[in-house]
Short mmCIF file of C-alpha atoms in Angstrom, two decimals:
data_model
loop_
_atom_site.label_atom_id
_atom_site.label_comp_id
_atom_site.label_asym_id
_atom_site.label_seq_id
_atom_site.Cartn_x
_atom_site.Cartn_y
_atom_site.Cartn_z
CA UNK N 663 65.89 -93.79 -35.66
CA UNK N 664 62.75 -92.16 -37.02
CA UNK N 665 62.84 -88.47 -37.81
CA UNK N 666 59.23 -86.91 -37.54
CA UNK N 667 58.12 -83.62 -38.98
CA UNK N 668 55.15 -82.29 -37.31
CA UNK N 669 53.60 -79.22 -38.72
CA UNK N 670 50.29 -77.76 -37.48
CA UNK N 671 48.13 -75.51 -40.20
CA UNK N 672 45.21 -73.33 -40.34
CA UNK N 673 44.28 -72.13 -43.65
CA UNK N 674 47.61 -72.57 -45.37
CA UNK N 675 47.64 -71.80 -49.29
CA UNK N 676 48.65 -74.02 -51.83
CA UNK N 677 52.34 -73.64 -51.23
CA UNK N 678 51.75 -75.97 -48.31
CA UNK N 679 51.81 -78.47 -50.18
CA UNK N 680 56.04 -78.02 -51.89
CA UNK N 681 56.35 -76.82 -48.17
CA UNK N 682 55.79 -80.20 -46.61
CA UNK N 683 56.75 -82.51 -49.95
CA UNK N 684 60.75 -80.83 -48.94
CA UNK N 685 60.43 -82.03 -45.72
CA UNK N 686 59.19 -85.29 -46.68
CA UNK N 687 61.76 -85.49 -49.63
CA UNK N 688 64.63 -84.73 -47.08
CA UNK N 689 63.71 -88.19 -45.26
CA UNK N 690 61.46 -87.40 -42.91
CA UNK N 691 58.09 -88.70 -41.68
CA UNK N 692 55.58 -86.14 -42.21
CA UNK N 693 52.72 -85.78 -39.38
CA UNK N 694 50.01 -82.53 -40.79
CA UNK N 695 47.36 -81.53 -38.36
CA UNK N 696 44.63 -79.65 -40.42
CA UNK N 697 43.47 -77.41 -37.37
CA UNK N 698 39.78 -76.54 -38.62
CA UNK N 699 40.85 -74.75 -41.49
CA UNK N 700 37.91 -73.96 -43.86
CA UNK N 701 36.74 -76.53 -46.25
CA UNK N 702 38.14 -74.54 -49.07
CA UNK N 703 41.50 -75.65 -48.00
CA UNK N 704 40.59 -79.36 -48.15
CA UNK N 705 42.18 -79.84 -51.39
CA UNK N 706 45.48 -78.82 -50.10
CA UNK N 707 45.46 -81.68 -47.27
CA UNK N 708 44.09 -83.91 -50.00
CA UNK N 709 47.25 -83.56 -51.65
CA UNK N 710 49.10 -83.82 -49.11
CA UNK N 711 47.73 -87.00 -47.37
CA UNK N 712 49.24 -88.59 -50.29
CA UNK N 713 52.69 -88.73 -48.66
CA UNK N 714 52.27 -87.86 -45.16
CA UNK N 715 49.52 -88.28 -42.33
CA UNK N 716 46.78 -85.74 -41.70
CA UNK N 717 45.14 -85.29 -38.78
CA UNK N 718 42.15 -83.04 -39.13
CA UNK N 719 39.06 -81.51 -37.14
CA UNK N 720 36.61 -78.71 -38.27
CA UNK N 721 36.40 -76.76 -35.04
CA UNK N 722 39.54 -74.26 -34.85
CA UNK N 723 41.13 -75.57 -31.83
CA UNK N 724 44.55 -73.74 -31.58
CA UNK N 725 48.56 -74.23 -31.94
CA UNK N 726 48.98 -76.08 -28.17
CA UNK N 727 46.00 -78.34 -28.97
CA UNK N 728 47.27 -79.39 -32.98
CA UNK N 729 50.68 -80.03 -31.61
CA UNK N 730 49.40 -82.10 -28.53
CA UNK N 731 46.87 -83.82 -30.54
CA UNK N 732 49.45 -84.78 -32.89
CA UNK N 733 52.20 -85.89 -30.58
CA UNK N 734 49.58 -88.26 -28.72
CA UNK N 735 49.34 -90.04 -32.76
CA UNK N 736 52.92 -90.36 -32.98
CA UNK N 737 53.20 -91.47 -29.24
CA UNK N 738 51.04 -94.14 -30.29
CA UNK N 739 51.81 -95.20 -34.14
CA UNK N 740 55.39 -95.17 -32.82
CA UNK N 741 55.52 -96.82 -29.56
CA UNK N 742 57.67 -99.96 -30.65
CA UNK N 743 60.21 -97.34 -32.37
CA UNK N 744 62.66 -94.97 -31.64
CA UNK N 745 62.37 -91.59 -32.70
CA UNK N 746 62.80 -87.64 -32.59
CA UNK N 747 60.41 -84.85 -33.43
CA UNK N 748 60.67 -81.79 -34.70
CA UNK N 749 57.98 -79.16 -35.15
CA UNK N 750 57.42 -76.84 -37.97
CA UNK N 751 55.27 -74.08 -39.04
CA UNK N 752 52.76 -74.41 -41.96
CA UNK N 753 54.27 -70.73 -43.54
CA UNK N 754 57.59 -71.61 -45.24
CA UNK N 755 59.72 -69.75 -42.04
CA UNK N 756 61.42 -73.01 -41.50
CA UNK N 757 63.88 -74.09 -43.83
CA UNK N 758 64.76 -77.80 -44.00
CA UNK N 759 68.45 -77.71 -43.61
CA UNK N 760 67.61 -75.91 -40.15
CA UNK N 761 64.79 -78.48 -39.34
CA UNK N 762 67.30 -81.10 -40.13
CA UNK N 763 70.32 -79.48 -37.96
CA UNK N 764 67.77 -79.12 -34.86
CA UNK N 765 66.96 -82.75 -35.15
CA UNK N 766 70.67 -83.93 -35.67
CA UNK N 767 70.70 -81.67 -32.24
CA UNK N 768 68.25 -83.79 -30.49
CA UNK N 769 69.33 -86.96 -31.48
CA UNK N 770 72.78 -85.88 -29.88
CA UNK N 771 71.37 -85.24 -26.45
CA UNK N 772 68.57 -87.32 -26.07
CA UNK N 773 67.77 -85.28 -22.62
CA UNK N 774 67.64 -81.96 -24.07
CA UNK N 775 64.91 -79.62 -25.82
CA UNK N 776 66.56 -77.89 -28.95
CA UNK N 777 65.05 -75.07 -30.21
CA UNK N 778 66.08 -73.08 -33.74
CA UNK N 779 66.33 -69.54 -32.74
CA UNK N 780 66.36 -66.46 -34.67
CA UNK N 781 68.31 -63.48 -34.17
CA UNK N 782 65.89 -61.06 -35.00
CA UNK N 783 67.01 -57.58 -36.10
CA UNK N 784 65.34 -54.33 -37.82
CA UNK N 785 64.90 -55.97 -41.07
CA UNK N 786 62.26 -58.36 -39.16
CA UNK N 787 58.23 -57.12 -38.20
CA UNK N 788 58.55 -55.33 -35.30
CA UNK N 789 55.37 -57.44 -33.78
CA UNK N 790 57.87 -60.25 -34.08
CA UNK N 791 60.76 -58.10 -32.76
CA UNK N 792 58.36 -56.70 -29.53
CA UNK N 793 56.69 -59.57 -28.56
CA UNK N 794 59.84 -62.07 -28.57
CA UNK N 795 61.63 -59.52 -26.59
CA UNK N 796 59.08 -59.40 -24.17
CA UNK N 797 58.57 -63.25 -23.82
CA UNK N 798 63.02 -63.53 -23.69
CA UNK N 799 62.78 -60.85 -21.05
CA UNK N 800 60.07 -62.20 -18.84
CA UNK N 801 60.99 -65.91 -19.23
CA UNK N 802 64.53 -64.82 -17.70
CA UNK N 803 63.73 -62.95 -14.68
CA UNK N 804 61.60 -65.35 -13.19
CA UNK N 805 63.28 -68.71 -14.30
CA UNK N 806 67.00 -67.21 -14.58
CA UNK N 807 67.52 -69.25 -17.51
CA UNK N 808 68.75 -67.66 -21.05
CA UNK N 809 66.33 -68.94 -24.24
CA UNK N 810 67.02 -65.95 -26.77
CA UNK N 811 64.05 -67.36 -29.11
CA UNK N 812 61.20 -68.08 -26.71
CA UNK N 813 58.73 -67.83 -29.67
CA UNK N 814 60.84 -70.04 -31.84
CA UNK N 815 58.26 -72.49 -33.39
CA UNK N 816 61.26 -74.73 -34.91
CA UNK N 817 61.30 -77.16 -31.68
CA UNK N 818 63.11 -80.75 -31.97
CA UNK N 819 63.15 -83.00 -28.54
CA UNK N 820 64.01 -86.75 -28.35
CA UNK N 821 60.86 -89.62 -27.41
CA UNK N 822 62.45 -89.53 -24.21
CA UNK N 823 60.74 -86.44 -23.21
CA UNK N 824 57.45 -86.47 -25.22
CA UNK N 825 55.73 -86.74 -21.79
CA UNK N 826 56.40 -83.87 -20.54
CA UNK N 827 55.95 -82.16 -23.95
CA UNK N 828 52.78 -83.26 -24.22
CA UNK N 829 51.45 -82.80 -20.52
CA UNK N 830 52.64 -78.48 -20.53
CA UNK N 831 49.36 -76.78 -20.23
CA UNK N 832 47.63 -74.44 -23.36
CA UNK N 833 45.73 -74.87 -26.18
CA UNK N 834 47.01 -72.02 -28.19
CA UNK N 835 50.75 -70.00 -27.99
CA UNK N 836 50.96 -70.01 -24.69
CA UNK N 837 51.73 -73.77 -25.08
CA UNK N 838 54.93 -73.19 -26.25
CA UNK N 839 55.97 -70.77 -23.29
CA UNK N 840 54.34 -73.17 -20.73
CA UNK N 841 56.87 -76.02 -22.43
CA UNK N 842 59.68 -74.47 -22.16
CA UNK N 843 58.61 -73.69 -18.11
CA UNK N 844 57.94 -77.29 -17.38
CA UNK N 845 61.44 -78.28 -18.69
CA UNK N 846 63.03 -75.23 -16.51
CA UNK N 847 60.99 -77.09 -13.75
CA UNK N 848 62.01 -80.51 -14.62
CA UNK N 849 65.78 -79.60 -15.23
CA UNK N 850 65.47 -80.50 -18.92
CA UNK N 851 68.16 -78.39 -21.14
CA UNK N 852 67.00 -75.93 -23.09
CA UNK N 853 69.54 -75.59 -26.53
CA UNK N 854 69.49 -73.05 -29.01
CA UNK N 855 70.73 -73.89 -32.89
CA UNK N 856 70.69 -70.60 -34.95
CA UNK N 857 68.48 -70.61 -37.86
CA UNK N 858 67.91 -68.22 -40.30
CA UNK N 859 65.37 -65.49 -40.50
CA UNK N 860 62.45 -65.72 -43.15
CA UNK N 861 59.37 -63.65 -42.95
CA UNK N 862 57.29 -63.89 -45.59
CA UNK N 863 54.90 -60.63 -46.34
CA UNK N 864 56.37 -59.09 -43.35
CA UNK N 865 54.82 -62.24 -41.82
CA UNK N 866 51.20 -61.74 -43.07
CA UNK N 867 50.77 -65.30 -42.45
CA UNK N 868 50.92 -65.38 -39.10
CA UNK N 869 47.67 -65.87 -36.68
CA UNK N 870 49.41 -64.68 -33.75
CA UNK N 871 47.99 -62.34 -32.64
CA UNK N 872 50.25 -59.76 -30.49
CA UNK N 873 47.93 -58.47 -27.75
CA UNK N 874 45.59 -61.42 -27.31
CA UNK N 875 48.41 -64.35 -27.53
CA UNK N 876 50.79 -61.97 -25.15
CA UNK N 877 48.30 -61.61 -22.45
CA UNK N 878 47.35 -65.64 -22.60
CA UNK N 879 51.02 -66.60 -22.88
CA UNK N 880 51.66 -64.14 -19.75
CA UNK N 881 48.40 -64.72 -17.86
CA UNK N 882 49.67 -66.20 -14.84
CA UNK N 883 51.74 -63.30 -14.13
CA UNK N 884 49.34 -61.03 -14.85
CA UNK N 885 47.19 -62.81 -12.25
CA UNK N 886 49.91 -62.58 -9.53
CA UNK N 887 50.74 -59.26 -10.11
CA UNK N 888 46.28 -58.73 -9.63
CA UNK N 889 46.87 -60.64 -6.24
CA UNK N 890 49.71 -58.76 -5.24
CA UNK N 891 48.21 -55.72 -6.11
CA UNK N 892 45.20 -56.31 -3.78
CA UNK N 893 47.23 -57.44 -1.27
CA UNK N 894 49.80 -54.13 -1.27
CA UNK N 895 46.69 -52.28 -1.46
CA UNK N 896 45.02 -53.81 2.08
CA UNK N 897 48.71 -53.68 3.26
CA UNK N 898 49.54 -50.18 2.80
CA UNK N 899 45.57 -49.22 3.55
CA UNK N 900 46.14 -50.67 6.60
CA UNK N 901 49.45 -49.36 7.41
CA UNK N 902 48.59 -45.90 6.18
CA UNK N 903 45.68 -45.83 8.32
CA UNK N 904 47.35 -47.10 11.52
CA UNK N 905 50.05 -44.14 11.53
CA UNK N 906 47.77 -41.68 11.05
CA UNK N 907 45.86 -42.96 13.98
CA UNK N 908 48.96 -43.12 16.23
CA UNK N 909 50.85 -39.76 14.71
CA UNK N 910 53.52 -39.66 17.16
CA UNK N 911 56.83 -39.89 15.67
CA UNK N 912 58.07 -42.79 16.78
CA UNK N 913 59.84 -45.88 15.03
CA UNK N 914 58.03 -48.20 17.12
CA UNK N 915 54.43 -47.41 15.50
CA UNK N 916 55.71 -47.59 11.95
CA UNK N 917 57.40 -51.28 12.99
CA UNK N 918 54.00 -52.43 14.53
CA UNK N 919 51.95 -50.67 11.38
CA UNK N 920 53.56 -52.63 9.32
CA UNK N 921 53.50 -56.16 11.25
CA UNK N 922 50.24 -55.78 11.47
CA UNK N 923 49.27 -54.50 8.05
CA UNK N 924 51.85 -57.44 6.52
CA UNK N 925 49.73 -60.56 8.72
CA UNK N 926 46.28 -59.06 7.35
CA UNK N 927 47.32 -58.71 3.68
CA UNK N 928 49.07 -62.13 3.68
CA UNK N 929 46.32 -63.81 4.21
CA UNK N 930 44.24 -62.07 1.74
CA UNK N 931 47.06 -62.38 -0.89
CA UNK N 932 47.30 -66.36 -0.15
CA UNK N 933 43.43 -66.99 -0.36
CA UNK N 934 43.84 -65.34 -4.06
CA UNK N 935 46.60 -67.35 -4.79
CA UNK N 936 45.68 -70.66 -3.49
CA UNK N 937 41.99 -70.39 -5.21
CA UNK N 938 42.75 -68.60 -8.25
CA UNK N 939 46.10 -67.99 -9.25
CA UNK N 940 47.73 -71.07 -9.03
CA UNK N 941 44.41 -73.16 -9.02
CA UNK N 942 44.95 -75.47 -5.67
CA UNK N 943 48.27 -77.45 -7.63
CA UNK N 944 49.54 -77.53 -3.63
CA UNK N 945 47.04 -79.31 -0.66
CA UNK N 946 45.72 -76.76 1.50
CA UNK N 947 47.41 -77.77 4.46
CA UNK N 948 51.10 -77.97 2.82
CA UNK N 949 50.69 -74.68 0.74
CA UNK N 950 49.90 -72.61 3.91
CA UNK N 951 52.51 -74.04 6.15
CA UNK N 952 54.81 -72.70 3.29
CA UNK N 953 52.79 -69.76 2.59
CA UNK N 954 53.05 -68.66 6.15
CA UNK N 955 56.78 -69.61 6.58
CA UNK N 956 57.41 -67.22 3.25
CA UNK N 957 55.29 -65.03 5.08
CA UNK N 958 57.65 -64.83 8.34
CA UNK N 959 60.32 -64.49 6.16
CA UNK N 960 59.68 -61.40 3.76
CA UNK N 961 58.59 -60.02 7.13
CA UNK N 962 61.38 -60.10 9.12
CA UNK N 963 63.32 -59.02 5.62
CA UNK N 964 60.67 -56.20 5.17
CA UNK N 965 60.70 -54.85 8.41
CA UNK N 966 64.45 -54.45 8.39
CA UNK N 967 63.95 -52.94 5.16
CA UNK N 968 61.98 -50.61 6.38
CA UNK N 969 63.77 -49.87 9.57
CA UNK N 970 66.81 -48.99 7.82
CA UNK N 971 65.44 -46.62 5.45
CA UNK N 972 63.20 -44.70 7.98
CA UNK N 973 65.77 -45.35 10.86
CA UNK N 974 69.17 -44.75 9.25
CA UNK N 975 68.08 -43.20 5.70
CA UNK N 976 65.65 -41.11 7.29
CA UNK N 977 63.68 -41.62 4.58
CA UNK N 978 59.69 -40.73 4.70
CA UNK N 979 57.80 -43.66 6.53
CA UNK N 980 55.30 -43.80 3.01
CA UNK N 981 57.81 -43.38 0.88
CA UNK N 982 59.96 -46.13 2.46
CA UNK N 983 56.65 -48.95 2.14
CA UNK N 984 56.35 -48.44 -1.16
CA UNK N 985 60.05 -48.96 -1.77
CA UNK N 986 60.55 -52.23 0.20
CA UNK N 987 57.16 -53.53 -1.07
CA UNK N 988 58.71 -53.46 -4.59
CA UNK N 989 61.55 -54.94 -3.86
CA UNK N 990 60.10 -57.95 -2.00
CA UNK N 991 57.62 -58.13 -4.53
CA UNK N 992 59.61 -60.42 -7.52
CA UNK N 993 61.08 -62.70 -4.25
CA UNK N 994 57.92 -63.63 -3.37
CA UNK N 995 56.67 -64.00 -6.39
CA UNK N 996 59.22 -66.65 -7.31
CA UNK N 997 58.89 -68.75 -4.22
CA UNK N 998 55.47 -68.90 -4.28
CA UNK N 999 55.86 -70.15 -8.22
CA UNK N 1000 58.43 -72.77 -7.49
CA UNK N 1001 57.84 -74.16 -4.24
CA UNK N 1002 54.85 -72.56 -2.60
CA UNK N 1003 52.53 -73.38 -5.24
CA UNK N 1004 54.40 -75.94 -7.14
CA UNK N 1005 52.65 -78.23 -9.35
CA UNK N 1006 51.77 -81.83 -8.10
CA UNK N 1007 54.10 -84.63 -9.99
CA UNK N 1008 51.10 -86.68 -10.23
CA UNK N 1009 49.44 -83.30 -12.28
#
């Protein structure tokens, strides 16, 4: 079986070059993908052509783009073959002995996407230490599955599943989070190999950058959370405004306030949805008979919600909204994700 090394670079310096000669030296077929680095780096992917392929463009295209771009080569160089792949960065953080135990992983379960994860403690950057927290944190309340290393660039999977590798969505580091969703989607295992920790600089190297990459990698939350937003916003308008019109202090009013404020807002907060959050990967017709059978059911759930708090907690009728509308808020969010607006199999 083949054993593929595919490392993406953008303006790597010379060191490069030992970088990828160790991989190639350790057996392994070396794939390069010069991602528009300056010209002044040419002679560095001269040098290296001489023992593994480069793939090069001028135009700076970004991480998810060089790895796809290069995984559609091998697809196709090594159709009649059988063979693994594991990806590398350009910087010297991935030592080959690691490389090697991720791929040994890989070939062992065929079905599975291994990753080489660091344990990151004080001694690493703490952009490093912040945003992989973040990404670990995120990744496992709305997919309830445990990857420690989300960020992990050390990635080896099998030819088996360089489909679905290829087809995640992202040209730049969100690629890497939006792989690791589609196999949570498609049931792939996710594995974890420990690896150990190099920074180099305090990871000067690096062209990730912490706000700009974090927002794309978390953009389609970011976007719900908008929608929502907007929609709690009409809701609670609405709701506000209705028991203010009928004051009278009965439970009644604040039931029907909020029936009526919940139909409104839902069908604000699925027109954002369908049309810009989740882009129309559902047909009209089937997303809204979902959408509205969701909808009947975090209103019946937040109406009893809020019955009990204002009825048996005697809790403020305001106060209680606000409280039930955050805790429906991560429910819905993950139903509409995974089967409201699910992607097509034919995307």
């Amino acid at each position: 079986m083949k054993k593929i090394a595919l490392i993406p670079s953008l303006s790597p310096d010379s060191s490069f070059v030992e970088i990828a000669k160790g991989v190639f030296d350790a057996g392994l077929d070396v794939v390069v993908v010069n991602d528009g680095s300056p010209v002044e780096c040419d002679p560095i992917f001269d040098a290296i052509a001489e023992f593994a392929d480069v793939l090069s463009y001028r135009t700076n295209m970004g991480k998810g783009y060089a790895l796809k771009y290069a995984l559609k080569h091998i697809k196709e160089k090594y159709a009649d073959e059988e063979y693994v792949v594991v990806t590398m960065d350009s910087d010297g953080q991935h030592k080959v002995e690691d490389a090697l135990r991720v791929l040994d992983e890989a070939i062992a379960d065929p079905d599975a996407l291994v990753l080489g994860s660091r344990k990151l403690d004080k001694s690493c950057p703490r952009k490093s230490r912040v945003g992989n927290w973040m990404a670990r944190t995120t990744f496992f309340l709305f997919t309830h599955a445990k990857v420690y290393d989300t960020q992990t660039g050390l990635r080896a999977f099998n030819k088996k599943i360089i489909d679905l590798i290829i087809g995640a969505k992202g040209d730049r580091y969100e690629y890497e989070m939006n792989m690791l969703l589609d196999c949570v989607r498609a049931k792939v295992q996710i594995k974890e190999v420990d690896i150990a920790v190099i920074y180099i600089d305090n990871n000067s190297g690096s062209h990730y950058n912490p706000l700009k990459d974090t927002m794309k990698i978390f953009w389609e939350l970011i976007k719900f959370s908008l929608s929502s937003l907007i929609g709690f916003l009409v809701d609670y308008g609405l709701y506000s405004l209705f028991l203010f019109v009928f004051p009278d202090a009965w439970l009644q009013r604040v039931l029907i306030a909020n029936v009526v404020a919940r139909v409104i807002s839902a069908s604000v907060n699925f027109t954002i949805n369908y049309n810009l959050v989740f882009k129309k990967r559902e047909k009209l017709w089937s997303a809204a008979l979902k959408y509205f059978l969701l909808a009947l059911f975090i209103l019946g759930c937040n109406t009893g919600i809020l019955w009990l708090l204002v009825d048996k907690a005697k809790l403020n009728e305001f106060v209680a909204k606000i409280i039930v509308e955050a805790v429906m808020f991560v429910v819905s969010w993950l139903v509409q994700r995974f089967f409201v607006f699910r992607k097509r199999k034919n995307d």
